[in-house]
């Protein structure tokens, strides 16, 4: 196959080591790619929606993860196929960009591929299909703009935000207490949000988890928690109005970077050196004390002597605090990170209203809470839960909820969930299809069918009759010209998503459609797959 | 049909433990050998995927296998397990503590891992009920398996279980007894709880003795849950009955040579400092000399330094010095000369505890003798337990810490005794904070089952099957307790159920006489906190496993054989 002939009829090899490669071309390649993409989508399909099931993933080291977050499933799945890897990327980019809807985007792409396969069988050229999809996606996105609604919220009226976060959380295992968690997420986002600039820096929200307790014990700490304890067991466990020195230098004698040697050859030198050493420790502690610090947080360790001196001078200290945590503490308390003792000044100290040590359970786990900080914009969500998997899953769910809240602050347009937006788009795309002359018309119609299949998956997972439900909702939407009808997953009794308070963000939905179309276009354009065959 | 492991479908239940508990038998299932995999190969070689019913089946089987494994240890007549480690020496542990058993297993089944995890958390959080939580979760799954087979969707089962768990918790809350106000009664509650906890352990023969020990120790903590302050010293020899609680503090160390063996009104300095050749800490310092005499001089200076340090320490006016680090011969000699008791190499916990007990401060520098807080105690003496000499500090200022000395025939007995005592201490310290108490002996389960059954009758829809199943799972616990005691469980549980139909009944299983008895009269109590944790985490774990409809196992990481 990879053999060509020059003008004298001699063969030459285009592809090196061709016997070790396998090669798929033309329609074969497209079929294979589509079936791989569909296989990935099929795995995620059952995880869609509030009644979606979880997947259990066992990592190469034997650790177990249980999740229904699309991005996490695909990331940990150890995928080998190239096209499948593309789908993983797709879900990941949705995760980075929006943070939610990672399952939906893959299911959508899978549906588009499935439709494309049928069109290919009919002999439509892949590029034409891709172009049709592109047009259709544009129609759908415009239509979404059209049906989107603005909704108002403010620092006092957080109810709409909480409702949206609850929609996100309802598909996770934590839906038992989605209300408190949604409130925590919204409060956390609002406390770090810059409502003027409509920007949220999620880095300021730290999500910490500790095994034990109940999910209901999860709390929002206005401040920072550090998984450390005081360096000396007898230091005070609670400090009010702490002035915090944040140090990145160890309480140890200096270690100049240039290579050097101090030679001791006389008794006097030995003694001076000793005195200097003692003075050095004393100076370090004194400097901290002089600037008025009441708590020292240090990135490095302490010498025993320094530790005792600190304790003795009534200066509580925490050692071995990680770099990221140190930065967060600095942001929260308004302090500066000080790399040398000489540079300590009173202005560089951070301030916190309350620092306390808290212990948990029967083991000697201790955490340090830094609260009532000068700059209250850094917050920590502290998750408790029955076991490690639960905590990890809660972390992921909280992350999704945080992202949703952030997206709403950036852009407060929403569309209604429960498949209603997809159905409405499908109707619009279907209607628009007839206006296009040429082969693309088929592709556009196929796009509409693909949009439907997302809603079908939703209905299937909720244990409803998929086709009956979908057609009922669709006719209802057209009859009443109301895009708010969706699939009643929770058996509430109404189809109107506005009454059920099921929202999704507009940008999230738009991004889903655009990303899925892009990836499908990319897959359709591939007509030659060359891979090493030595498996 | 890609890559099914044949082993996931055991023909007989008896086999499944074998299949799921051995990691090594894995190698027969290499999915890559199946030729049709290459068509839709998405996952890497060796990775496997199980879907829908198959996945559910695999997790049910795994979870139930684990449950069956620990089931026989439940209750006062539960049996022990021998665990042999694969490491060097093939050490043997004999235990019936659920968490210890499960911790030591090498499990390959992901669902089983979830159960092990909850048992660990239960151990960390409340310390007891580690077996019950696994058994309840397993029974819930066993019931769920039947429901799934009857074509009820897992999500429906989950929502039923949730309602049932909430209802069960409320039922417990209504029947809970709180004797916080009455100190006398509360103490007897604690005593009962300790006895109940210990009755299923190796200490059951002397449970009164040990319950008294545990209650005394916990009462001294005055509400703190820091069990660090209770030191447990194990000394083989004697019998379990010879174990005792010491109000003072016992340090497992010897007194240095030539130093006083008995000090009254001791002033103790607790330190963490180097008492060997005190190193120069400035980086890069080294000794460079050109003659032997210089070496001698520097050595002299070093000695002088140590002497000074010792002098400074002596300046505190102490007569006992305890250091965390080593004390070399030379300073030890100096201390002996000054008539001071010097104890070296007390481990870190020991130091902290000692500081806590004597009220001293852990010191590392000795320049300001006037401001360092010293520890005090009335008497330090060397005592003998068995053949070992220990140092005993008695008449200490702060009574918060204490020492329990365990005696027993062998190391295995002592280890198991320590675990049992630890369980009891954990439960008691948690109960001191949350003083609500329930009766034991299967009583709480029956109370919950009754309420849950009533809820099932009231609930319309498919959920009611799940709620009913929940109550069956709850009743399984008294059934297992009775079975383990060799009693006729069907008869007993039926009687118990009939008894519980009356209002305000206290009936439970009296394992000793083998009949239904009044738990309040028999004095069998359990802590509410433990029961609640068992109920909630078991439901949570069952829910988690039920929600799974696909298991994807990555290829195990290749390990180089170090042998």
PDB file of N, CA and C in Angstrom, chain A residues 39 43 46 52-58 60-62 76-78 80-81 84 175-176 211 214 232-234 253 260-265 274 277 303-305 308 312 362 386-389, chain B residues 42-44 56 108 110 113 117-118 121 123-124 155 162 281 283-286 288 294 305 308 325 352 355 360-365 371 536 540 544 547-554 557:
ATOM      1  N   UNK A  39     -17.820   4.378  21.160  1.00  0.00           N
ATOM      2  CA  UNK A  39     -17.615   3.487  22.306  1.00  0.00           C
ATOM      3  C   UNK A  39     -17.352   4.303  23.571  1.00  0.00           C
ATOM      4  N   UNK A  43     -19.817   4.710  27.088  1.00  0.00           N
ATOM      5  CA  UNK A  43     -19.464   4.511  28.493  1.00  0.00           C
ATOM      6  C   UNK A  43     -20.075   5.629  29.343  1.00  0.00           C
ATOM      7  N   UNK A  46     -24.535   6.514  30.320  1.00  0.00           N
ATOM      8  CA  UNK A  46     -25.372   6.167  31.474  1.00  0.00           C
ATOM      9  C   UNK A  46     -25.108   7.068  32.675  1.00  0.00           C
ATOM     10  N   UNK A  52     -28.211   9.479  36.697  1.00  0.00           N
ATOM     11  CA  UNK A  52     -27.128   8.764  36.032  1.00  0.00           C
ATOM     12  C   UNK A  52     -26.382   7.886  37.010  1.00  0.00           C
ATOM     13  N   UNK A  53     -25.795   6.827  36.517  1.00  0.00           N
ATOM     14  CA  UNK A  53     -25.081   5.901  37.380  1.00  0.00           C
ATOM     15  C   UNK A  53     -23.614   6.294  37.471  1.00  0.00           C
ATOM     16  N   UNK A  54     -22.944   5.722  38.464  1.00  0.00           N
ATOM     17  CA  UNK A  54     -21.526   6.014  38.657  1.00  0.00           C
ATOM     18  C   UNK A  54     -20.664   4.962  37.980  1.00  0.00           C
ATOM     19  N   UNK A  55     -19.410   5.291  37.841  1.00  0.00           N
ATOM     20  CA  UNK A  55     -18.435   4.324  37.350  1.00  0.00           C
ATOM     21  C   UNK A  55     -17.418   4.082  38.446  1.00  0.00           C
ATOM     22  N   UNK A  56     -16.971   2.859  38.494  1.00  0.00           N
ATOM     23  CA  UNK A  56     -15.933   2.535  39.458  1.00  0.00           C
ATOM     24  C   UNK A  56     -14.646   2.327  38.684  1.00  0.00           C
ATOM     25  N   UNK A  57     -13.629   3.072  39.035  1.00  0.00           N
ATOM     26  CA  UNK A  57     -12.385   2.991  38.274  1.00  0.00           C
ATOM     27  C   UNK A  57     -11.280   2.511  39.196  1.00  0.00           C
ATOM     28  N   UNK A  58     -10.529   1.546  38.728  1.00  0.00           N
ATOM     29  CA  UNK A  58      -9.411   1.069  39.532  1.00  0.00           C
ATOM     30  C   UNK A  58      -8.125   1.489  38.853  1.00  0.00           C
ATOM     31  N   UNK A  60      -3.946   2.011  38.177  1.00  0.00           N
ATOM     32  CA  UNK A  60      -2.869   1.010  38.085  1.00  0.00           C
ATOM     33  C   UNK A  60      -2.328   0.607  39.456  1.00  0.00           C
ATOM     34  N   UNK A  61      -2.449   1.467  40.442  1.00  0.00           N
ATOM     35  CA  UNK A  61      -1.943   1.107  41.762  1.00  0.00           C
ATOM     36  C   UNK A  61      -3.003   0.459  42.632  1.00  0.00           C
ATOM     37  N   UNK A  62      -4.183   0.215  42.047  1.00  0.00           N
ATOM     38  CA  UNK A  62      -5.217  -0.461  42.811  1.00  0.00           C
ATOM     39  C   UNK A  62      -6.127   0.448  43.604  1.00  0.00           C
ATOM     40  N   UNK A  76      -9.102   8.930  33.963  1.00  0.00           N
ATOM     41  CA  UNK A  76      -8.523   7.799  34.684  1.00  0.00           C
ATOM     42  C   UNK A  76      -8.704   6.496  33.934  1.00  0.00           C
ATOM     43  N   UNK A  77      -9.248   6.560  32.726  1.00  0.00           N
ATOM     44  CA  UNK A  77      -9.651   5.325  32.087  1.00  0.00           C
ATOM     45  C   UNK A  77      -8.501   4.622  31.387  1.00  0.00           C
ATOM     46  N   UNK A  78      -7.351   5.279  31.287  1.00  0.00           N
ATOM     47  CA  UNK A  78      -6.219   4.598  30.693  1.00  0.00           C
ATOM     48  C   UNK A  78      -6.522   4.249  29.234  1.00  0.00           C
ATOM     49  N   UNK A  80      -6.288   3.999  25.208  1.00  0.00           N
ATOM     50  CA  UNK A  80      -5.162   3.736  24.325  1.00  0.00           C
ATOM     51  C   UNK A  80      -5.429   4.183  22.893  1.00  0.00           C
ATOM     52  N   UNK A  81      -6.672   4.154  22.489  1.00  0.00           N
ATOM     53  CA  UNK A  81      -7.019   4.480  21.119  1.00  0.00           C
ATOM     54  C   UNK A  81      -6.894   5.988  20.869  1.00  0.00           C
ATOM     55  N   UNK A  84     -10.205   7.857  20.818  1.00  0.00           N
ATOM     56  CA  UNK A  84     -10.719   7.907  22.180  1.00  0.00           C
ATOM     57  C   UNK A  84      -9.986   8.979  22.971  1.00  0.00           C
ATOM     58  N   UNK A 175     -26.011  14.383  46.282  1.00  0.00           N
ATOM     59  CA  UNK A 175     -27.292  15.074  46.178  1.00  0.00           C
ATOM     60  C   UNK A 175     -28.141  14.948  47.437  1.00  0.00           C
ATOM     61  N   UNK A 176     -27.692  14.085  48.364  1.00  0.00           N
ATOM     62  CA  UNK A 176     -28.391  13.973  49.636  1.00  0.00           C
ATOM     63  C   UNK A 176     -28.409  15.324  50.358  1.00  0.00           C
ATOM     64  N   UNK A 211     -11.000  12.760  55.961  1.00  0.00           N
ATOM     65  CA  UNK A 211     -11.883  11.617  56.129  1.00  0.00           C
ATOM     66  C   UNK A 211     -12.452  11.607  57.536  1.00  0.00           C
ATOM     67  N   UNK A 214     -19.478  13.395  58.955  1.00  0.00           N
ATOM     68  CA  UNK A 214     -20.535  13.214  57.978  1.00  0.00           C
ATOM     69  C   UNK A 214     -20.403  14.275  56.899  1.00  0.00           C
ATOM     70  N   UNK A 232       5.568  23.023  68.733  1.00  0.00           N
ATOM     71  CA  UNK A 232       5.898  22.575  70.075  1.00  0.00           C
ATOM     72  C   UNK A 232       4.598  22.197  70.759  1.00  0.00           C
ATOM     73  N   UNK A 233       4.509  21.017  71.335  1.00  0.00           N
ATOM     74  CA  UNK A 233       3.203  20.578  71.855  1.00  0.00           C
ATOM     75  C   UNK A 233       2.632  21.498  72.927  1.00  0.00           C
ATOM     76  N   UNK A 234       3.464  22.320  73.525  1.00  0.00           N
ATOM     77  CA  UNK A 234       2.935  23.124  74.616  1.00  0.00           C
ATOM     78  C   UNK A 234       2.645  24.564  74.223  1.00  0.00           C
ATOM     79  N   UNK A 253      20.991  27.751  61.525  1.00  0.00           N
ATOM     80  CA  UNK A 253      22.123  28.586  61.129  1.00  0.00           C
ATOM     81  C   UNK A 253      22.173  28.708  59.609  1.00  0.00           C
ATOM     82  N   UNK A 260      32.173  26.692  51.276  1.00  0.00           N
ATOM     83  CA  UNK A 260      33.119  27.321  52.189  1.00  0.00           C
ATOM     84  C   UNK A 260      33.434  26.336  53.296  1.00  0.00           C
ATOM     85  N   UNK A 261      34.463  26.689  54.018  1.00  0.00           N
ATOM     86  CA  UNK A 261      34.784  25.865  55.181  1.00  0.00           C
ATOM     87  C   UNK A 261      35.159  26.773  56.322  1.00  0.00           C
ATOM     88  N   UNK A 262      34.718  26.437  57.497  1.00  0.00           N
ATOM     89  CA  UNK A 262      35.146  27.173  58.669  1.00  0.00           C
ATOM     90  C   UNK A 262      36.089  26.242  59.408  1.00  0.00           C
ATOM     91  N   UNK A 263      37.317  26.654  59.508  1.00  0.00           N
ATOM     92  CA  UNK A 263      38.279  25.773  60.160  1.00  0.00           C
ATOM     93  C   UNK A 263      38.372  26.118  61.636  1.00  0.00           C
ATOM     94  N   UNK A 264      38.314  25.083  62.431  1.00  0.00           N
ATOM     95  CA  UNK A 264      38.503  25.280  63.866  1.00  0.00           C
ATOM     96  C   UNK A 264      39.879  24.740  64.183  1.00  0.00           C
ATOM     97  N   UNK A 265      40.787  25.606  64.572  1.00  0.00           N
ATOM     98  CA  UNK A 265      42.087  25.043  64.938  1.00  0.00           C
ATOM     99  C   UNK A 265      42.526  25.446  66.332  1.00  0.00           C
ATOM    100  N   UNK A 274      30.761  28.759  69.003  1.00  0.00           N
ATOM    101  CA  UNK A 274      29.637  28.276  69.792  1.00  0.00           C
ATOM    102  C   UNK A 274      28.764  29.440  70.247  1.00  0.00           C
ATOM    103  N   UNK A 277      26.767  30.848  67.447  1.00  0.00           N
ATOM    104  CA  UNK A 277      25.651  29.999  67.107  1.00  0.00           C
ATOM    105  C   UNK A 277      24.477  30.265  68.038  1.00  0.00           C
ATOM    106  N   UNK A 303      15.248  24.065  64.319  1.00  0.00           N
ATOM    107  CA  UNK A 303      16.156  23.364  65.185  1.00  0.00           C
ATOM    108  C   UNK A 303      15.485  23.226  66.554  1.00  0.00           C
ATOM    109  N   UNK A 304      15.851  22.178  67.276  1.00  0.00           N
ATOM    110  CA  UNK A 304      15.247  21.979  68.597  1.00  0.00           C
ATOM    111  C   UNK A 304      15.402  23.213  69.479  1.00  0.00           C
ATOM    112  N   UNK A 305      16.617  23.776  69.418  1.00  0.00           N
ATOM    113  CA  UNK A 305      16.872  24.922  70.294  1.00  0.00           C
ATOM    114  C   UNK A 305      15.996  26.092  69.917  1.00  0.00           C
ATOM    115  N   UNK A 308      12.508  25.604  71.113  1.00  0.00           N
ATOM    116  CA  UNK A 308      12.292  25.892  72.518  1.00  0.00           C
ATOM    117  C   UNK A 308      12.329  27.391  72.791  1.00  0.00           C
ATOM    118  N   UNK A 312       9.587  29.446  74.485  1.00  0.00           N
ATOM    119  CA  UNK A 312       9.957  30.149  75.703  1.00  0.00           C
ATOM    120  C   UNK A 312       9.562  31.614  75.637  1.00  0.00           C
ATOM    121  N   UNK A 362     -10.513   9.957  66.879  1.00  0.00           N
ATOM    122  CA  UNK A 362      -9.722   9.294  67.903  1.00  0.00           C
ATOM    123  C   UNK A 362      -8.244   9.288  67.555  1.00  0.00           C
ATOM    124  N   UNK A 386     -17.689  10.114  54.809  1.00  0.00           N
ATOM    125  CA  UNK A 386     -17.506   8.766  55.331  1.00  0.00           C
ATOM    126  C   UNK A 386     -16.211   8.096  54.922  1.00  0.00           C
ATOM    127  N   UNK A 387     -15.792   8.280  53.697  1.00  0.00           N
ATOM    128  CA  UNK A 387     -14.538   7.642  53.314  1.00  0.00           C
ATOM    129  C   UNK A 387     -13.824   8.452  52.239  1.00  0.00           C
ATOM    130  N   UNK A 388     -12.657   7.981  51.890  1.00  0.00           N
ATOM    131  CA  UNK A 388     -11.777   8.745  51.000  1.00  0.00           C
ATOM    132  C   UNK A 388     -12.432   8.993  49.649  1.00  0.00           C
ATOM    133  N   UNK A 389     -13.121   7.942  49.138  1.00  0.00           N
ATOM    134  CA  UNK A 389     -13.736   8.087  47.818  1.00  0.00           C
ATOM    135  C   UNK A 389     -14.822   9.144  47.854  1.00  0.00           C
TER     136      UNK A 389
ATOM    137  N   UNK B  42     -10.199   0.265  22.935  1.00  0.00           N
ATOM    138  CA  UNK B  42     -10.048   1.647  23.352  1.00  0.00           C
ATOM    139  C   UNK B  42      -9.130   1.720  24.545  1.00  0.00           C
ATOM    140  N   UNK B  43      -9.271   0.741  25.394  1.00  0.00           N
ATOM    141  CA  UNK B  43      -8.465   0.754  26.599  1.00  0.00           C
ATOM    142  C   UNK B  43      -7.124   0.101  26.321  1.00  0.00           C
ATOM    143  N   UNK B  44      -6.214   0.327  27.229  1.00  0.00           N
ATOM    144  CA  UNK B  44      -4.899  -0.281  27.073  1.00  0.00           C
ATOM    145  C   UNK B  44      -4.963  -1.775  27.313  1.00  0.00           C
ATOM    146  N   UNK B  56     -22.306  -4.874  38.405  1.00  0.00           N
ATOM    147  CA  UNK B  56     -23.027  -4.896  39.665  1.00  0.00           C
ATOM    148  C   UNK B  56     -22.780  -6.219  40.364  1.00  0.00           C
ATOM    149  N   UNK B 108      -8.479  -7.329  45.864  1.00  0.00           N
ATOM    150  CA  UNK B 108      -8.416  -6.903  44.475  1.00  0.00           C
ATOM    151  C   UNK B 108      -9.745  -6.330  44.017  1.00  0.00           C
ATOM    152  N   UNK B 110     -12.745  -3.950  43.757  1.00  0.00           N
ATOM    153  CA  UNK B 110     -12.920  -2.551  44.122  1.00  0.00           C
ATOM    154  C   UNK B 110     -14.047  -2.318  45.130  1.00  0.00           C
ATOM    155  N   UNK B 113     -12.958  -2.956  48.516  1.00  0.00           N
ATOM    156  CA  UNK B 113     -12.099  -1.887  49.037  1.00  0.00           C
ATOM    157  C   UNK B 113     -12.923  -0.786  49.672  1.00  0.00           C
ATOM    158  N   UNK B 117     -12.532   0.505  53.494  1.00  0.00           N
ATOM    159  CA  UNK B 117     -12.337   1.921  53.769  1.00  0.00           C
ATOM    160  C   UNK B 117     -13.295   2.411  54.848  1.00  0.00           C
ATOM    161  N   UNK B 118     -14.564   2.022  54.766  1.00  0.00           N
ATOM    162  CA  UNK B 118     -15.487   2.532  55.783  1.00  0.00           C
ATOM    163  C   UNK B 118     -15.148   1.957  57.143  1.00  0.00           C
ATOM    164  N   UNK B 121     -12.430   4.077  58.541  1.00  0.00           N
ATOM    165  CA  UNK B 121     -12.899   5.377  58.988  1.00  0.00           C
ATOM    166  C   UNK B 121     -13.636   5.250  60.304  1.00  0.00           C
ATOM    167  N   UNK B 123     -13.074   3.123  62.546  1.00  0.00           N
ATOM    168  CA  UNK B 123     -12.047   2.942  63.557  1.00  0.00           C
ATOM    169  C   UNK B 123     -11.459   4.288  63.967  1.00  0.00           C
ATOM    170  N   UNK B 124     -11.153   5.124  62.993  1.00  0.00           N
ATOM    171  CA  UNK B 124     -10.542   6.418  63.298  1.00  0.00           C
ATOM    172  C   UNK B 124     -11.516   7.339  64.009  1.00  0.00           C
ATOM    173  N   UNK B 155     -31.396   3.122  41.416  1.00  0.00           N
ATOM    174  CA  UNK B 155     -31.671   4.453  41.930  1.00  0.00           C
ATOM    175  C   UNK B 155     -32.898   4.455  42.848  1.00  0.00           C
ATOM    176  N   UNK B 162     -32.286   5.579  51.564  1.00  0.00           N
ATOM    177  CA  UNK B 162     -32.074   6.863  52.212  1.00  0.00           C
ATOM    178  C   UNK B 162     -33.203   7.206  53.164  1.00  0.00           C
ATOM    179  N   UNK B 281      26.580  23.819  64.880  1.00  0.00           N
ATOM    180  CA  UNK B 281      25.533  23.736  63.872  1.00  0.00           C
ATOM    181  C   UNK B 281      25.799  24.624  62.672  1.00  0.00           C
ATOM    182  N   UNK B 283      27.067  25.729  59.359  1.00  0.00           N
ATOM    183  CA  UNK B 283      27.332  24.878  58.208  1.00  0.00           C
ATOM    184  C   UNK B 283      28.783  24.993  57.761  1.00  0.00           C
ATOM    185  N   UNK B 284      29.399  23.891  57.462  1.00  0.00           N
ATOM    186  CA  UNK B 284      30.733  23.913  56.886  1.00  0.00           C
ATOM    187  C   UNK B 284      31.845  23.983  57.911  1.00  0.00           C
ATOM    188  N   UNK B 285      31.475  23.996  59.199  1.00  0.00           N
ATOM    189  CA  UNK B 285      32.541  24.081  60.191  1.00  0.00           C
ATOM    190  C   UNK B 285      33.228  22.736  60.320  1.00  0.00           C
ATOM    191  N   UNK B 286      34.519  22.768  60.407  1.00  0.00           N
ATOM    192  CA  UNK B 286      35.221  21.501  60.640  1.00  0.00           C
ATOM    193  C   UNK B 286      36.479  21.782  61.440  1.00  0.00           C
ATOM    194  N   UNK B 288      40.296  21.565  62.091  1.00  0.00           N
ATOM    195  CA  UNK B 288      41.520  21.341  61.333  1.00  0.00           C
ATOM    196  C   UNK B 288      42.688  21.682  62.260  1.00  0.00           C
ATOM    197  N   UNK B 294      46.815  19.845  69.966  1.00  0.00           N
ATOM    198  CA  UNK B 294      45.670  20.696  69.625  1.00  0.00           C
ATOM    199  C   UNK B 294      44.370  19.899  69.697  1.00  0.00           C
ATOM    200  N   UNK B 305      32.489  22.518  77.325  1.00  0.00           N
ATOM    201  CA  UNK B 305      31.188  22.974  76.851  1.00  0.00           C
ATOM    202  C   UNK B 305      30.075  22.121  77.452  1.00  0.00           C
ATOM    203  N   UNK B 308      29.644  22.869  81.013  1.00  0.00           N
ATOM    204  CA  UNK B 308      28.896  24.108  81.208  1.00  0.00           C
ATOM    205  C   UNK B 308      27.404  23.884  81.032  1.00  0.00           C
ATOM    206  N   UNK B 325      16.674  12.865  73.848  1.00  0.00           N
ATOM    207  CA  UNK B 325      17.783  12.288  73.091  1.00  0.00           C
ATOM    208  C   UNK B 325      18.731  11.541  74.025  1.00  0.00           C
ATOM    209  N   UNK B 352       6.226  14.121  75.737  1.00  0.00           N
ATOM    210  CA  UNK B 352       5.040  14.978  75.718  1.00  0.00           C
ATOM    211  C   UNK B 352       4.113  14.642  76.865  1.00  0.00           C
ATOM    212  N   UNK B 355       5.536  15.756  80.130  1.00  0.00           N
ATOM    213  CA  UNK B 355       5.370  17.190  80.293  1.00  0.00           C
ATOM    214  C   UNK B 355       3.929  17.498  80.690  1.00  0.00           C
ATOM    215  N   UNK B 360       5.432  20.335  83.426  1.00  0.00           N
ATOM    216  CA  UNK B 360       6.666  21.008  83.030  1.00  0.00           C
ATOM    217  C   UNK B 360       6.629  21.454  81.586  1.00  0.00           C
ATOM    218  N   UNK B 361       7.698  22.068  81.169  1.00  0.00           N
ATOM    219  CA  UNK B 361       7.779  22.601  79.819  1.00  0.00           C
ATOM    220  C   UNK B 361       8.923  21.861  79.154  1.00  0.00           C
ATOM    221  N   UNK B 362       8.779  21.547  77.889  1.00  0.00           N
ATOM    222  CA  UNK B 362       9.855  20.834  77.202  1.00  0.00           C
ATOM    223  C   UNK B 362      10.914  21.854  76.798  1.00  0.00           C
ATOM    224  N   UNK B 363      12.089  21.749  77.365  1.00  0.00           N
ATOM    225  CA  UNK B 363      13.098  22.783  77.176  1.00  0.00           C
ATOM    226  C   UNK B 363      14.193  22.305  76.241  1.00  0.00           C
ATOM    227  N   UNK B 364      14.766  23.243  75.506  1.00  0.00           N
ATOM    228  CA  UNK B 364      15.917  22.903  74.687  1.00  0.00           C
ATOM    229  C   UNK B 364      17.090  23.839  74.943  1.00  0.00           C
ATOM    230  N   UNK B 365      16.831  24.990  75.521  1.00  0.00           N
ATOM    231  CA  UNK B 365      17.945  25.864  75.906  1.00  0.00           C
ATOM    232  C   UNK B 365      17.842  26.114  77.396  1.00  0.00           C
ATOM    233  N   UNK B 371      12.869  31.238  84.318  1.00  0.00           N
ATOM    234  CA  UNK B 371      11.569  31.291  83.634  1.00  0.00           C
ATOM    235  C   UNK B 371      11.111  29.948  83.071  1.00  0.00           C
ATOM    236  N   UNK B 536     -25.134   5.292  59.384  1.00  0.00           N
ATOM    237  CA  UNK B 536     -24.954   6.242  58.291  1.00  0.00           C
ATOM    238  C   UNK B 536     -23.855   5.811  57.341  1.00  0.00           C
ATOM    239  N   UNK B 540     -24.242   4.834  53.414  1.00  0.00           N
ATOM    240  CA  UNK B 540     -23.486   5.597  52.428  1.00  0.00           C
ATOM    241  C   UNK B 540     -22.682   4.659  51.522  1.00  0.00           C
ATOM    242  N   UNK B 544     -23.092   3.965  47.528  1.00  0.00           N
ATOM    243  CA  UNK B 544     -22.002   4.221  46.605  1.00  0.00           C
ATOM    244  C   UNK B 544     -21.795   3.026  45.676  1.00  0.00           C
ATOM    245  N   UNK B 547     -24.650   2.581  43.085  1.00  0.00           N
ATOM    246  CA  UNK B 547     -24.705   3.537  41.985  1.00  0.00           C
ATOM    247  C   UNK B 547     -23.816   3.158  40.813  1.00  0.00           C
ATOM    248  N   UNK B 548     -22.921   2.224  41.053  1.00  0.00           N
ATOM    249  CA  UNK B 548     -21.951   1.899  40.014  1.00  0.00           C
ATOM    250  C   UNK B 548     -22.577   1.007  38.952  1.00  0.00           C
ATOM    251  N   UNK B 549     -22.418   1.341  37.701  1.00  0.00           N
ATOM    252  CA  UNK B 549     -22.880   0.412  36.676  1.00  0.00           C
ATOM    253  C   UNK B 549     -21.763   0.032  35.730  1.00  0.00           C
ATOM    254  N   UNK B 550     -20.567   0.432  36.033  1.00  0.00           N
ATOM    255  CA  UNK B 550     -19.470   0.045  35.163  1.00  0.00           C
ATOM    256  C   UNK B 550     -18.177   0.066  35.965  1.00  0.00           C
ATOM    257  N   UNK B 551     -17.372  -0.955  35.783  1.00  0.00           N
ATOM    258  CA  UNK B 551     -16.091  -0.985  36.477  1.00  0.00           C
ATOM    259  C   UNK B 551     -14.997  -1.012  35.432  1.00  0.00           C
ATOM    260  N   UNK B 552     -14.115  -0.062  35.489  1.00  0.00           N
ATOM    261  CA  UNK B 552     -13.003  -0.035  34.552  1.00  0.00           C
ATOM    262  C   UNK B 552     -11.737  -0.241  35.368  1.00  0.00           C
ATOM    263  N   UNK B 553     -11.051  -1.294  35.078  1.00  0.00           N
ATOM    264  CA  UNK B 553      -9.836  -1.579  35.824  1.00  0.00           C
ATOM    265  C   UNK B 553      -8.643  -1.303  34.937  1.00  0.00           C
ATOM    266  N   UNK B 554      -7.776  -0.441  35.371  1.00  0.00           N
ATOM    267  CA  UNK B 554      -6.591  -0.131  34.579  1.00  0.00           C
ATOM    268  C   UNK B 554      -5.605  -1.281  34.696  1.00  0.00           C
ATOM    269  N   UNK B 557       0.101  -1.575  37.435  1.00  0.00           N
ATOM    270  CA  UNK B 557       1.424  -1.048  37.152  1.00  0.00           C
ATOM    271  C   UNK B 557       2.450  -2.169  37.246  1.00  0.00           C
TER     272      UNK B 557
END
